[in-house]
C-alpha cells in the first residue's frame, strides 16, 4: 500500500467480496494496478462519449483481483462528472447462477439496472416480463434494455464469470447476443473469466477473438 494511503478506521475489509467495500476503501488498498484501473475507466469514458464501443474481458485465475478491479471501475465510472446522464451502469452479481438462456441474461441486466436506478415503473415492467410466454420474453426484455439506454446513454455492463454466463447460452443465442450488441452499438462491457472458454476461443463461435 502506498505510504500516503490509509484505510479509513471504520472501513469494512472483505477478502472475497470486494463489492461489499466502499469506494474509499477500494481506492485506499489499491496496489500496483493503478495504471490498469485508469486505462479501463478511460476505455469506458471513450465508449460513452464517442461512437467507439470497447469490450474488455479480464482473464486470470481466481484470487488475482479481477472482482476488485471490476468494483473499483464501477465506482469510478459512477462518480465521473462528465459521464453523468450519459451512462447507465448495470453491475451484475458476482455469481449469476440463474442464467440458463439469453432471456435470463437480459432479465439479469434489467434487474441490475433496477438496483442501480430504483424506479417503480421500471420494476413493474420487469415483473410483467415474467408473465409473458417464454418465446416472447427474450425480445421484450431486449427492447426494454434498448429503451432504458435510449439514444443519449451508453449501457455499461459489468459481468463477472462470463464463462458461466456463456455456459447457459446456446450457439444460436450467442449469435443473437452478438446481433443485439452490434445492430445499434450502445453497450460497453467489462467482463471477467478465470480461464478461456469455447465462447471466445472457438473459431466457429459468435464471440471468437
Short mmCIF file of C-alpha atoms in Angstrom, two decimals:
data_model
loop_
_atom_site.label_atom_id
_atom_site.label_comp_id
_atom_site.label_asym_id
_atom_site.label_seq_id
_atom_site.Cartn_x
_atom_site.Cartn_y
_atom_site.Cartn_z
CA UNK A 1 0.00 0.00 0.00
CA UNK A 2 1.39 3.48 -0.82
CA UNK A 3 2.67 5.28 2.25
CA UNK A 4 0.18 8.11 1.73
CA UNK A 5 -2.83 5.78 1.58
CA UNK A 6 -4.66 4.95 4.75
CA UNK A 7 -7.67 2.73 5.15
CA UNK A 8 -10.44 4.60 7.00
CA UNK A 9 -10.76 3.25 10.52
CA UNK A 10 -14.44 2.36 10.15
CA UNK A 11 -13.99 0.74 6.73
CA UNK A 12 -15.12 -2.80 6.13
CA UNK A 13 -12.48 -5.05 4.56
CA UNK A 14 -13.63 -8.13 2.66
CA UNK A 15 -11.14 -10.59 1.25
CA UNK A 16 -13.54 -12.43 -1.06
CA UNK A 17 -16.32 -9.92 -1.81
CA UNK A 18 -14.90 -6.53 -2.88
CA UNK A 19 -18.40 -5.43 -3.81
CA UNK A 20 -19.19 -5.08 -0.12
CA UNK A 21 -16.45 -2.49 0.39
CA UNK A 22 -16.83 1.26 -0.07
CA UNK A 23 -15.24 3.15 -2.93
CA UNK A 24 -12.91 4.91 -0.48
CA UNK A 25 -11.69 1.60 0.91
CA UNK A 26 -11.10 0.13 -2.53
CA UNK A 27 -9.04 3.17 -3.54
CA UNK A 28 -7.06 3.06 -0.30
CA UNK A 29 -5.97 -0.55 -0.71
CA UNK A 30 -5.30 -0.41 -4.47
CA UNK A 31 -1.76 -1.64 -5.10
CA UNK A 32 0.21 -1.83 -8.39
CA UNK A 33 -2.80 -1.79 -10.72
CA UNK A 34 -3.40 1.98 -10.78
CA UNK A 35 -2.47 2.22 -14.47
CA UNK A 36 -4.70 -0.70 -15.46
CA UNK A 37 -7.65 0.67 -13.49
CA UNK A 38 -7.33 4.09 -15.08
CA UNK A 39 -6.94 2.56 -18.55
CA UNK A 40 -10.19 0.64 -18.05
CA UNK A 41 -12.01 3.78 -16.93
CA UNK A 42 -10.66 5.72 -19.93
CA UNK A 43 -11.97 2.99 -22.22
CA UNK A 44 -15.42 3.23 -20.67
CA UNK A 45 -15.37 7.03 -20.92
CA UNK A 46 -14.44 6.84 -24.62
CA UNK A 47 -17.25 4.33 -25.15
CA UNK A 48 -19.72 6.72 -23.52
CA UNK A 49 -18.55 9.95 -25.13
CA UNK A 50 -17.76 8.68 -28.65
CA UNK A 51 -19.25 6.17 -31.11
CA UNK A 52 -16.42 3.70 -30.35
CA UNK A 53 -17.52 0.92 -28.01
CA UNK A 54 -14.87 -1.03 -26.10
CA UNK A 55 -15.49 -4.57 -24.87
CA UNK A 56 -12.95 -5.85 -22.30
CA UNK A 57 -12.52 -9.35 -20.90
CA UNK A 58 -10.22 -9.68 -17.88
CA UNK A 59 -8.61 -13.11 -17.80
CA UNK A 60 -6.99 -14.60 -14.71
CA UNK A 61 -7.37 -17.36 -12.11
CA UNK A 62 -9.49 -16.84 -9.03
CA UNK A 63 -7.83 -14.67 -6.41
CA UNK A 64 -5.97 -12.45 -8.90
CA UNK A 65 -8.06 -9.36 -8.12
CA UNK A 66 -10.49 -9.30 -11.04
CA UNK A 67 -13.51 -8.62 -8.81
CA UNK A 68 -11.59 -5.86 -7.07
CA UNK A 69 -10.89 -4.12 -10.39
CA UNK A 70 -14.48 -4.52 -11.58
CA UNK A 71 -15.86 -2.88 -8.45
CA UNK A 72 -13.25 -0.13 -8.47
CA UNK A 73 -14.04 0.75 -12.10
CA UNK A 74 -17.77 0.62 -11.28
CA UNK A 75 -17.35 3.30 -8.59
CA UNK A 76 -15.03 5.48 -10.65
CA UNK A 77 -17.38 5.49 -13.63
CA UNK A 78 -20.40 6.30 -11.45
CA UNK A 79 -18.57 9.30 -9.96
CA UNK A 80 -17.03 10.66 -13.17
CA UNK A 81 -18.69 14.02 -13.69
CA UNK A 82 -18.51 14.15 -17.49
CA UNK A 83 -20.36 10.82 -17.72
CA UNK A 84 -23.35 11.79 -15.62
CA UNK A 85 -26.60 11.39 -17.54
CA UNK A 86 -24.74 9.72 -20.42
CA UNK A 87 -24.15 6.26 -18.98
CA UNK A 88 -26.44 3.63 -17.49
CA UNK A 89 -24.48 1.28 -15.25
CA UNK A 90 -25.52 -2.36 -14.79
CA UNK A 91 -23.38 -4.23 -12.24
CA UNK A 92 -24.40 -7.88 -12.26
CA UNK A 93 -23.97 -10.02 -9.16
CA UNK A 94 -20.62 -11.80 -8.91
CA UNK A 95 -22.28 -15.22 -9.13
CA UNK A 96 -25.23 -15.18 -11.54
CA UNK A 97 -26.21 -18.83 -11.34
CA UNK A 98 -29.69 -18.27 -12.77
CA UNK A 99 -28.68 -17.60 -16.38
CA UNK A 100 -29.83 -20.55 -18.45
CA UNK A 101 -30.85 -18.68 -21.61
CA UNK A 102 -30.46 -15.36 -23.39
CA UNK A 103 -33.78 -14.23 -21.92
CA UNK A 104 -32.36 -14.92 -18.45
CA UNK A 105 -29.30 -12.81 -19.27
CA UNK A 106 -31.45 -9.88 -20.41
CA UNK A 107 -33.54 -10.18 -17.23
CA UNK A 108 -30.34 -10.23 -15.17
CA UNK A 109 -29.23 -6.98 -16.84
CA UNK A 110 -32.62 -5.39 -16.20
CA UNK A 111 -32.54 -6.38 -12.53
CA UNK A 112 -29.08 -4.83 -12.25
CA UNK A 113 -30.40 -1.60 -13.78
CA UNK A 114 -33.34 -1.65 -11.38
CA UNK A 115 -30.94 -1.96 -8.42
CA UNK A 116 -28.88 0.94 -9.72
CA UNK A 117 -31.80 3.17 -10.66
CA UNK A 118 -34.77 2.17 -8.46
CA UNK A 119 -37.99 3.12 -10.21
CA UNK A 120 -41.45 1.73 -9.59
CA UNK A 121 -42.41 1.85 -13.26
CA UNK A 122 -39.27 0.04 -14.39
CA UNK A 123 -39.72 -2.59 -11.68
CA UNK A 124 -43.32 -3.15 -12.76
CA UNK A 125 -42.32 -3.53 -16.41
CA UNK A 126 -39.62 -6.03 -15.46
CA UNK A 127 -42.10 -8.02 -13.37
CA UNK A 128 -44.51 -8.06 -16.32
CA UNK A 129 -41.89 -9.78 -18.46
CA UNK A 130 -42.17 -12.88 -16.28
CA UNK A 131 -45.84 -13.19 -17.26
CA UNK A 132 -45.08 -13.34 -20.99
CA UNK A 133 -44.88 -16.58 -22.95
CA UNK A 134 -41.33 -17.89 -22.86
CA UNK A 135 -40.74 -17.28 -26.58
CA UNK A 136 -41.74 -13.61 -26.20
CA UNK A 137 -39.68 -12.78 -23.10
CA UNK A 138 -36.32 -12.52 -24.87
CA UNK A 139 -37.42 -9.93 -27.44
CA UNK A 140 -39.43 -7.87 -24.94
CA UNK A 141 -36.56 -7.81 -22.45
CA UNK A 142 -34.09 -6.77 -25.17
CA UNK A 143 -36.43 -3.96 -26.21
CA UNK A 144 -36.69 -2.71 -22.62
CA UNK A 145 -32.89 -2.64 -22.31
CA UNK A 146 -32.64 -0.64 -25.54
CA UNK A 147 -35.32 1.72 -24.30
CA UNK A 148 -33.51 2.24 -21.00
CA UNK A 149 -30.28 3.00 -22.81
CA UNK A 150 -32.06 5.33 -25.18
CA UNK A 151 -30.32 7.43 -27.78
CA UNK A 152 -28.41 9.53 -25.27
CA UNK A 153 -26.98 6.90 -22.91
CA UNK A 154 -24.48 4.08 -23.21
CA UNK A 155 -25.12 0.94 -21.20
CA UNK A 156 -22.04 0.00 -19.18
CA UNK A 157 -22.38 -3.68 -18.34
CA UNK A 158 -20.13 -5.29 -15.72
CA UNK A 159 -20.27 -9.10 -15.68
CA UNK A 160 -18.10 -11.49 -13.70
CA UNK A 161 -17.50 -15.13 -14.58
CA UNK A 162 -18.56 -14.67 -18.18
CA UNK A 163 -17.62 -18.30 -18.81
CA UNK A 164 -20.52 -19.37 -16.59
CA UNK A 165 -22.91 -16.98 -18.34
CA UNK A 166 -21.96 -18.40 -21.75
CA UNK A 167 -22.41 -21.93 -20.43
CA UNK A 168 -26.13 -21.18 -20.26
CA UNK A 169 -26.38 -19.84 -23.84
CA UNK A 170 -26.83 -21.97 -26.92
CA UNK A 171 -24.78 -21.23 -30.05
CA UNK A 172 -27.86 -19.62 -31.58
CA UNK A 173 -28.35 -17.42 -28.52
CA UNK A 174 -24.71 -16.33 -28.61
CA UNK A 175 -25.16 -15.20 -32.21
CA UNK A 176 -28.36 -13.41 -31.19
CA UNK A 177 -26.48 -11.65 -28.40
CA UNK A 178 -23.80 -10.54 -30.85
CA UNK A 179 -26.50 -9.13 -33.11
CA UNK A 180 -28.04 -7.30 -30.16
CA UNK A 181 -24.67 -5.69 -29.38
CA UNK A 182 -23.79 -4.79 -32.96
CA UNK A 183 -27.05 -3.73 -34.62
CA UNK A 184 -27.21 -0.50 -32.64
CA UNK A 185 -23.99 -0.22 -30.67
CA UNK A 186 -24.85 1.30 -27.29
CA UNK A 187 -23.24 -1.21 -24.91
CA UNK A 188 -19.74 -1.32 -23.47
CA UNK A 189 -18.77 -4.37 -21.43
CA UNK A 190 -16.24 -5.10 -18.71
CA UNK A 191 -16.29 -8.84 -18.01
CA UNK A 192 -14.10 -11.38 -16.23
CA UNK A 193 -13.31 -15.05 -16.61
CA UNK A 194 -10.91 -17.34 -14.72
CA UNK A 195 -9.96 -19.11 -17.97
CA UNK A 196 -10.62 -19.03 -21.69
CA UNK A 197 -13.76 -20.82 -22.83
CA UNK A 198 -15.25 -22.01 -26.12
CA UNK A 199 -17.47 -18.94 -26.49
CA UNK A 200 -14.42 -16.74 -27.14
CA UNK A 201 -11.83 -19.36 -28.07
CA UNK A 202 -13.63 -21.42 -30.74
CA UNK A 203 -13.36 -20.08 -34.30
CA UNK A 204 -16.93 -21.10 -35.05
CA UNK A 205 -18.45 -19.17 -32.14
CA UNK A 206 -20.00 -15.72 -32.36
CA UNK A 207 -17.53 -14.07 -29.98
CA UNK A 208 -14.32 -15.68 -31.20
CA UNK A 209 -11.38 -13.37 -30.60
#
